[in-house]
Amino acid sequence: MNILETLSKLATESGFAGFFAAGGWKNLIMIAIACVLLYLGIGKKFEPLLLVGIAFGVLLTNIPGAGLYHMGMWDAYVYECAYDPVNDYALYNTAQERAYDEMEMNYYIVARASGHTTEQIEDYFEQQAGADVTNDFLALYATCDQNAANDLAGKLKGSLSFTDIIHLGGLLDILYIGVKAGVYPCLIFMGVGAMTDFGPMIARPSSMLMGAAAQLGVFFAFFGACLLGFAGNVAASIGIIGGADGPTAIYLTTKLAPAFLGPIAIAAYSYMALIPMIQKPLMRALTTEKERKVKMEQARNVSKVEKIIFPIVVSVFVILLIPSTAPLIGCLMFGNLLRETGVTERLSDTAQNALMNIVTLFLGISVGATTVAARFLSLQTLMIVGLGVIAFMFSTIGGLLMGKIMYKVSGGKINPLIGSAGVSAVPMAARVSQDVGRESNPNNFLLMHAMGPNVAGVIGSAIAAGFLLARFGG
Amino acid sequence: MNILETLSKLATESGFAGFFAAGGWKNLIMIAIACVLLYLGIGKKFEPLLLVGIAFGVLLTNIPGAGLYHMGMWDAYVYECAYDPVNDYALYNTAQERAYDEMEMNYYIVARASGHTTEQIEDYFEQQAGADVTNDFLALYATCDQNAANDLAGKLKGSLSFTDIIHLGGLLDILYIGVKAGVYPCLIFMGVGAMTDFGPMIARPSSMLMGAAAQLGVFFAFFGACLLGFAGNVAASIGIIGGADGPTAIYLTTKLAPAFLGPIAIAAYSYMALIPMIQKPLMRALTTEKERKVKMEQARNVSKVEKIIFPIVVSVFVILLIPSTAPLIGCLMFGNLLRETGVTERLSDTAQNALMNIVTLFLGISVGATTVAARFLSLQTLMIVGLGVIAFMFSTIGGLLMGKIMYKVSGGKINPLIGSAGVSAVPMAARVSQDVGRESNPNNFLLMHAMGPNVAGVIGSAIAAGFLLARFGG
Amino acid sequence: MNILETLSKLATESGFAGFFAAGGWKNLIMIAIACVLLYLGIGKKFEPLLLVGIAFGVLLTNIPGAGLYHMGMWDAYVYECAYDPVNDYALYNTAQERAYDEMEMNYYIVARASGHTTEQIEDYFEQQAGADVTNDFLALYATCDQNAANDLAGKLKGSLSFTDIIHLGGLLDILYIGVKAGVYPCLIFMGVGAMTDFGPMIARPSSMLMGAAAQLGVFFAFFGACLLGFAGNVAASIGIIGGADGPTAIYLTTKLAPAFLGPIAIAAYSYMALIPMIQKPLMRALTTEKERKVKMEQARNVSKVEKIIFPIVVSVFVILLIPSTAPLIGCLMFGNLLRETGVTERLSDTAQNALMNIVTLFLGISVGATTVAARFLSLQTLMIVGLGVIAFMFSTIGGLLMGKIMYKVSGGKINPLIGSAGVSAVPMAARVSQDVGRESNPNNFLLMHAMGPNVAGVIGSAIAAGFLLARFGG
Amino acid sequence: MNTLALTAGRLNVGDAGVTAVLGYAVVFFGLVLLMCVIMIMGKAMASSGKKADTKAPAAAAPAPAAPAAPSAPPAPGSAGEIKLFDVPDKEAAMIMAIVADQMGKPLNELRFKSIKEVK
Amino acid sequence: MNTLALTAGRLNVGDAGVTAVLGYAVVFFGLVLLMCVIMIMGKAMASSGKKADTKAPAAAAPAPAAPAAPSAPPAPGSAGEIKLFDVPDKEAAMIMAIVADQMGKPLNELRFKSIKEVK
Amino acid sequence: MNTLALTAGRLNVGDAGVTAVLGYAVVFFGLVLLMCVIMIMGKAMASSGKKADTKAPAAAAPAPAAPAAPSAPPAPGSAGEIKLFDVPDKEAAMIMAIVADQMGKPLNELRFKSIKEVK
Ligand code: NA
Ligand code: NA
Ligand code: NA
């Protein structure tokens, strides 16, 4: 290799060249978006622990040539998931059948490399209904981008697994495995459980009604997304933004619509930081001055034994009801149990510090990495951003309305402002209740009362996610 | 999907329905057992750091439908381990031979799905001695539960690996990989090494005789288990309970008899917490008042250099003698070296805190998850529980008898009560020696003297495990 | 199995027997080398956090029979990497073609088992140019060590992946996966970034020229290694020792020449500890008394905003220029960003403590494990050790000469002694500049000034590694 | 033949509406069930707790301390408070009072990472 | 046919030399580019910083503290300093002064793991 | 043909007994071997240690402190003590004495997470 050859190789491989490739300008836009997100995280302190990581992931993944994350590899992985070896395999008793199936996959590969969409290919197969596609394949192969086809082939031929991703992928592909396997969100939920005091909710179980009502936005946004033409699984993932719970949103989206993980995670964490701006006007508009002035009674003390029994009881009943919540609720309650036993402080401390921080590091940067320009810069992302704020607003409204009902039912003993805290976003939403309450009555301390609906909202979102997973999941 | 359909799907998928399925009542019993274990861990402080995790794993795995752990998947994995591709593969030069082998696997699958035991299938293959099983397969396939067969097929067809488990498994399946690969117990042993001061043993090397003698229960219970009809590998795993060393027991059982991991781990940790109740009567019965009153001389000081050289020397000699102890002894001694160097405090601190706590979290809950009702609730579990207490008792007796011998040989200088500390269960067994010693002589401080046999018992159990692994392992 | 049989099995399996096997004496030498490294790490405090781990890995891997690390398994893994399924696969449309390729792999296996080198086999295939090798294979198979062939076959037949290594490998094989995948060095770099203050370099950007110049040794040693007959990829890995940056050296070597990881890592960390002895004579020889006496002006203060923008800007520009630096520079700058934001202290703390310590534990012991006697004890290791010291010397010289140029250009305002700090080895090289400076002028405080080139050297080495990776990497 | 089913497909307005309403109802059902369980548990506790009445005030003692630091409760996904006490309350209070006095700051503005004594 | 290419092969003297020189040049090119970028950033900061001039001394205050502990800078691959302050400088300084006084040691020889107050 | 060998099979009484006795013997053999090695090492240390006799008391100093906290030794699988000193003993003792005095508690009932100074 002589000097000119090497220099030219360096130049063409450099990322600067990438900006001049087709669609290269999109990367510039994504880098600008990363900088905006970094400004929001660092300058405006929007949930910085996750948003800084996500933003840096956005930056790294959109530098042309960096090769830290490979969208195509995960697309291939997604495809293979859709392909069902369990049901198909036992039917093959002869090499011919297997070869046939392979031909079908070959066809899929060259069709994709020729620019056909998955939907088109599906339709084609439905028409063919099992006929031999060899000739069509050969015809298509003759005209397609054969490099792209070969590349796709190597990845799809029954061989792309997590181990291949470790082998072929970049650093962020490898870290992303923990997202894909659903491990990171669960471990973060374990830490959340270890940090959460469910005492205020146990003391006033009616808080849970507000925590349930404040999931309104989840289903409202889901419905809206369906109307806008999103498929059910994607609409469910968009809706869960209204749960105002980062790990739950990431978990559900990874399982149902991984291609939309980037925008959904960014929307979820950004709006969580905007809770005061979103909630305060709605709270002032929907409640009367008299309602806002209500001072609530001190709730009863909750004994240590109750706090220990609580996570066990919740695990059993919620998982029995909606088994698909098991990973989220199981981890949340395991963390909470470690917190309350009084004999596992070491583990509780690790769950909420060392382990949670490590996982947060990996989660943030790898979720950010999924925002590849070609996919992120689309009308759909804008719609997700719009639906996300609607979800947050309707969750707030749901909680407030339930608060007003309970104000009536309780004969004015319950301040409806604590209803909006049911959106979870612990503890910010509870602080907002406190702030708005003090505007009307400077001696009103709603914070502890709002913590009840607030932590109930975490459980409520997990149940909503479990329902959507049961409905749209594999 | 209309509303009724969805509701009915939710109802049939709910875990409540699972209780009414065949054998569903067993899950209720397991949940009750989980609550008892939680009570022991939290209320009675039985080794809570592990028992709380194990108990919560028992709870989660036995909620019908939770799907956090899949016993069948790991059974399939176990099968594939028994299948030996290394020796078989090179013989296949033609596709026919491979197809034949696949037929054999197909036969295995439908036979299992038809309720045949592995032993029966083995016998069948031995009779056939390589003949074509196609016809038998087709006959069996026609009658078996074809869904079960297909399910098993997808998992067995040469494809079930850790990466499939990450892909198809639940959260606890994924965390369980670290147990299966033998990584967690080793890392915990690294932390144990970093927390252990071998000084008292180095100061009085004769302690090691008591540490060796106190492995009596391991081999006694092994022998008993063989008599009760357990296979050698299972008997070995049951015996190691007598080593009174959690990570060692888990490591060995994972390698030799993973199907019995749940009961063995629970027995090991429960009895460890019961050490005072098990040991004190035996200690009072087997020693005389005069023996118990013996005050021991202060042992010599051990220099820093000796403490640094010790882990290196132990690693080399013990691993040379029994190479299969390498993972356990290597990690124990690496941790101890980090503790003693004086220049790796950062690493020693992490080994005994952040890393150990993270691994303990994962280990406890995933070991607990293996206690699936259908398998745990059996006569064998009761036998294991019974053999476990026998193992602890005979280990105590072995240590005490050696203590009495050394009392004689030393001319009354050694208090035989420190012999029972040789069962390890650091430092509880040493505290028991201290307590019983003070009953007879309130000024007697045996604790530091008992730490010698106590830490020797850890090494002794690791050697015993290495021997059993060499004898019964792959 | 009777008693004699078992005893004889124990004796033959014991590691003591291994010393008497062919080449067994080499293991004794390696154990002695491990003890020397432990002495250097513990007694002499040579980078103990890594060297103690590496040394213990050397010890464990060379105890005969320990089975914690399997060189052959990773060799097989390496081979499979070289084999390119992506480009080859799409060409196979018939079973015949696949069978042919398998025959070729079979030939490779028996040829290796017969003692042929990979080069010889390559030459053979080039001569055959795609002809059928069946007959040659059968002839070779008849004469080769068939056990070795079968063993190799099982590992190579398209099946050896990370998941197989978890399954078949020992503890250190499993921990080594993180090295092989390039994850550990990157995570350590994240911690390094979180611990590094780039302020002095931002305050005086001209420091970067010295950081660049001090990579001279990298390329000088690379050139020397080429002359000594090392292949380009190996020469590149040897050269990077001159970067004086452990994680960079390990990352590059793992990617380019994993078979040489052991000696290169040991050389890199040992020489880093020897920086004062290597650098001081060169610094005194190459600078004049007048130059050494120069007192430098206090650099300007760097604002918090600049420190926050810095990692973002560096990531974008350096990765754009040399995309292959993305993993190293991305992680370094991500860690640094977490340090400087002021709102992610939790993550920065974890990156530089819990996470970094855990990774350091795993990295050290598994890198040490690669030093299998049969491969480590070779002339090549000696040459690497020799080239390493040359690399360090020339990097020092490069930095000093640039320092002298800048002394001239600046009109004597820059003390050339800070140039040698450009080799990175943070902060030891900067302390050496400080020490030598005070010899000539006791009131001279060069430390803060030397920190600029010092941290620039980290970036410089990463760029050098990126260049070499682009040139010699897959 | 594998169906290559990559998307779950779009829902028509009816299905979407039914799913949304049903989902919201399931969330309510789940939390109401939980509410009942917790209420029953609370009642059971209260009745069994009358015997252990003398213990209760001690166990509940840490709770009133919480409202003193209204901005302190931990945020999921963000930094949380580390447990305040590992030593008996009295000793911890003493240490905290000493430090607070020396710093001239009210107690609830200081965060003690941990105060531990050997048990 | 797969080439079984296990080694990148030896380089002849010319190639090796060219690669070495080119590599060294690329390192220089990269760091000079970075130097220019940092310089431009510094200038931009300086000009925009004139308005915020009153803020600057506060922001820069921690910096002068650094040279007081000349042996403190963190080593990659070895133990690093933990951040000194999480509370406003004044309070932290006060606590540190008290402890240092009681210990009779100069401030820069003590390492405070963390001093935190509730924000 | 693969043997599908899933179980190692049952042992007859003789084999089980032989294996048990042999195993117990191997454990003894291993620990006796180790005992001899440690004894030899101890003797070697003692003879080489006579020159370095002046150093020994300093190195051994922390040891007598251990019996003062009889319930302190770390449990494998449960919480362990964190290293007490990272600063020279004298300074650490001074800090500890001050705190203990102010708390009115004996020293061995306090656990200091860490006291560090810049080395
Ligand atoms: Na919520
Ligand atoms: Na033991
Ligand atoms: Na460098």
mmCIF file of C-alpha atoms in Angstrom, chain A residues 77 80-81 85-87 89-93 98 161-164 177 181-183 186-187 190 255 304 308 311-312 315-317 319-324 326-327 329-331 333-334 337-338 340-351 354-355 358 467 470-473, chain B residues 1 6 9-10 13-16 19 31 35 38 41-42 45 48-50 52-54 56-57 59-60 63-68 102-103 106 137-138 141 149-155 157 162-164 166-169 171 174-175 195 352-354 356-358 360-362 365:
data_model
loop_
_atom_site.group_PDB
_atom_site.id
_atom_site.type_symbol
_atom_site.label_atom_id
_atom_site.label_comp_id
_atom_site.label_asym_id
_atom_site.label_seq_id
_atom_site.Cartn_x
_atom_site.Cartn_y
_atom_site.Cartn_z
ATOM 1 C CA TYR A 77 -32.149 -9.057 14.810
ATOM 2 C CA GLU A 80 -35.153 -12.846 13.134
ATOM 3 C CA CYS A 81 -37.358 -12.376 16.151
ATOM 4 C CA PRO A 85 -38.287 -21.082 14.526
ATOM 5 C CA VAL A 86 -40.148 -22.793 17.336
ATOM 6 C CA ASN A 87 -43.270 -23.403 15.353
ATOM 7 C CA TYR A 89 -38.756 -26.102 12.778
ATOM 8 C CA ALA A 90 -40.385 -29.365 13.702
ATOM 9 C CA LEU A 91 -42.031 -29.495 10.297
ATOM 10 C CA TYR A 92 -38.776 -29.906 8.437
ATOM 11 C CA ASN A 93 -37.900 -33.492 8.033
ATOM 12 C CA ARG A 98 -35.117 -26.386 4.769
ATOM 13 C CA SER A 161 -27.767 -13.511 17.856
ATOM 14 C CA PHE A 162 -26.562 -11.557 20.854
ATOM 15 C CA THR A 163 -23.272 -13.331 20.534
ATOM 16 C CA ASP A 164 -22.923 -12.145 16.938
ATOM 17 C CA ILE A 177 -28.008 -5.777 24.603
ATOM 18 C CA ALA A 181 -33.013 -8.054 26.882
ATOM 19 C CA GLY A 182 -35.062 -5.819 29.172
ATOM 20 C CA VAL A 183 -32.470 -6.090 31.932
ATOM 21 C CA CYS A 186 -35.729 -3.776 35.494
ATOM 22 C CA LEU A 187 -32.531 -3.160 37.432
ATOM 23 C CA MET A 190 -35.029 -2.274 41.556
ATOM 24 C CA LYS A 255 -40.480 -5.068 23.698
ATOM 25 C CA LYS A 304 -42.426 -1.299 59.885
ATOM 26 C CA ILE A 308 -42.270 -5.127 54.874
ATOM 27 C CA PRO A 311 -43.992 -5.307 48.599
ATOM 28 C CA ILE A 312 -44.747 -8.997 49.023
ATOM 29 C CA SER A 315 -45.945 -8.527 43.939
ATOM 30 C CA VAL A 316 -48.327 -11.420 44.411
ATOM 31 C CA PHE A 317 -51.550 -9.605 43.538
ATOM 32 C CA ILE A 319 -48.416 -10.158 38.966
ATOM 33 C CA LEU A 320 -51.294 -12.594 39.394
ATOM 34 C CA LEU A 321 -53.617 -10.086 37.794
ATOM 35 C CA ILE A 322 -51.356 -9.064 34.907
ATOM 36 C CA PRO A 323 -48.516 -11.579 34.622
ATOM 37 C CA SER A 324 -46.730 -9.492 32.010
ATOM 38 C CA ALA A 326 -43.784 -9.413 36.490
ATOM 39 C CA PRO A 327 -40.366 -8.037 35.478
ATOM 40 C CA ILE A 329 -43.346 -4.973 39.477
ATOM 41 C CA GLY A 330 -41.169 -7.846 40.678
ATOM 42 C CA CYS A 331 -38.019 -5.725 40.572
ATOM 43 C CA MET A 333 -41.008 -4.579 44.948
ATOM 44 C CA PHE A 334 -37.819 -6.580 45.451
ATOM 45 C CA LEU A 337 -38.379 -5.077 50.265
ATOM 46 C CA LEU A 338 -34.598 -4.765 50.540
ATOM 47 C CA GLU A 340 -37.660 -2.024 54.373
ATOM 48 C CA THR A 341 -36.360 -5.256 55.924
ATOM 49 C CA GLY A 342 -33.775 -3.474 58.040
ATOM 50 C CA VAL A 343 -31.381 -6.406 57.584
ATOM 51 C CA THR A 344 -30.416 -5.981 53.929
ATOM 52 C CA GLU A 345 -29.178 -2.437 53.977
ATOM 53 C CA ARG A 346 -26.010 -3.389 52.075
ATOM 54 C CA LEU A 347 -28.074 -4.681 49.172
ATOM 55 C CA SER A 348 -30.530 -1.797 49.239
ATOM 56 C CA ASP A 349 -27.644 0.638 49.192
ATOM 57 C CA THR A 350 -26.020 -1.121 46.230
ATOM 58 C CA ALA A 351 -29.320 -1.356 44.341
ATOM 59 C CA ALA A 354 -23.484 1.420 42.508
ATOM 60 C CA LEU A 355 -25.719 -0.887 40.489
ATOM 61 C CA ILE A 358 -23.747 1.637 36.343
ATOM 62 C CA PHE A 467 -51.777 -4.595 29.831
ATOM 63 C CA ALA A 470 -50.203 -8.603 27.004
ATOM 64 C CA ARG A 471 -52.313 -7.074 24.238
ATOM 65 C CA PHE A 472 -49.626 -6.312 21.654
ATOM 66 C CA GLY A 473 -46.601 -8.370 22.729
ATOM 67 C CA MET B 1 -60.207 -8.360 18.496
ATOM 68 C CA THR B 6 -59.772 -9.426 24.902
ATOM 69 C CA LYS B 9 -57.774 -13.519 26.941
ATOM 70 C CA LEU B 10 -56.885 -11.390 29.961
ATOM 71 C CA GLU B 13 -53.807 -15.430 30.929
ATOM 72 C CA SER B 14 -54.105 -14.086 34.467
ATOM 73 C CA GLY B 15 -52.216 -15.908 37.134
ATOM 74 C CA PHE B 16 -55.372 -16.487 39.166
ATOM 75 C CA PHE B 19 -54.047 -21.790 40.418
ATOM 76 C CA ILE B 31 -45.761 -18.996 47.843
ATOM 77 C CA CYS B 35 -43.287 -16.264 52.977
ATOM 78 C CA LEU B 38 -38.911 -14.336 54.130
ATOM 79 C CA GLY B 41 -34.619 -14.055 56.678
ATOM 80 C CA ILE B 42 -36.197 -10.829 57.909
ATOM 81 C CA LYS B 45 -32.237 -12.743 60.530
ATOM 82 C CA PRO B 48 -30.738 -12.307 55.285
ATOM 83 C CA LEU B 49 -28.457 -11.054 52.519
ATOM 84 C CA LEU B 50 -29.000 -14.259 50.616
ATOM 85 C CA VAL B 52 -34.285 -12.655 51.405
ATOM 86 C CA GLY B 53 -33.210 -12.768 47.770
ATOM 87 C CA ILE B 54 -33.732 -16.506 47.492
ATOM 88 C CA PHE B 56 -38.239 -13.472 46.781
ATOM 89 C CA GLY B 57 -37.039 -15.580 43.866
ATOM 90 C CA LEU B 59 -42.122 -16.147 45.312
ATOM 91 C CA LEU B 60 -41.695 -14.715 41.814
ATOM 92 C CA ILE B 63 -46.651 -16.964 40.630
ATOM 93 C CA PRO B 64 -48.471 -18.664 37.752
ATOM 94 C CA GLY B 65 -47.749 -16.996 34.436
ATOM 95 C CA ALA B 66 -45.002 -14.654 35.653
ATOM 96 C CA GLY B 67 -42.610 -16.182 33.148
ATOM 97 C CA LEU B 68 -39.493 -14.834 34.811
ATOM 98 C CA GLU B 102 -31.138 -35.161 13.787
ATOM 99 C CA MET B 103 -33.668 -37.944 13.559
ATOM 100 C CA ASN B 106 -36.287 -35.719 16.915
ATOM 101 C CA PHE B 137 -40.243 -41.460 15.494
ATOM 102 C CA LEU B 138 -43.159 -41.061 13.125
ATOM 103 C CA TYR B 141 -45.004 -38.231 16.772
ATOM 104 C CA ALA B 149 -42.915 -31.462 20.980
ATOM 105 C CA ASN B 150 -42.681 -28.445 18.728
ATOM 106 C CA ASP B 151 -41.879 -26.274 21.687
ATOM 107 C CA LEU B 152 -39.147 -28.614 22.809
ATOM 108 C CA ALA B 153 -37.891 -28.947 19.249
ATOM 109 C CA GLY B 154 -37.340 -25.252 18.824
ATOM 110 C CA LYS B 155 -35.324 -25.230 21.959
ATOM 111 C CA LYS B 157 -32.393 -28.282 17.702
ATOM 112 C CA PHE B 162 -26.924 -18.695 26.508
ATOM 113 C CA THR B 163 -27.731 -16.280 23.733
ATOM 114 C CA ASP B 164 -31.068 -18.014 23.128
ATOM 115 C CA ILE B 166 -31.126 -14.086 26.782
ATOM 116 C CA HIS B 167 -33.449 -13.887 23.806
ATOM 117 C CA LEU B 168 -36.254 -16.208 24.851
ATOM 118 C CA GLY B 169 -35.931 -16.237 28.613
ATOM 119 C CA LEU B 171 -35.332 -11.701 33.572
ATOM 120 C CA ILE B 174 -30.927 -14.070 32.224
ATOM 121 C CA LEU B 175 -29.600 -13.412 35.707
ATOM 122 C CA MET B 195 -12.993 -9.915 53.902
ATOM 123 C CA GLN B 352 -16.142 -6.955 49.159
ATOM 124 C CA ASN B 353 -18.712 -4.219 48.633
ATOM 125 C CA ALA B 354 -20.040 -2.989 45.263
ATOM 126 C CA MET B 356 -20.135 -8.592 45.994
ATOM 127 C CA ASN B 357 -23.437 -6.879 46.685
ATOM 128 C CA ILE B 358 -24.384 -6.774 43.018
ATOM 129 C CA THR B 360 -25.382 -11.328 45.828
ATOM 130 C CA LEU B 361 -28.496 -9.572 44.516
ATOM 131 C CA PHE B 362 -28.387 -11.522 41.256
ATOM 132 C CA ILE B 365 -33.021 -14.073 43.373
#
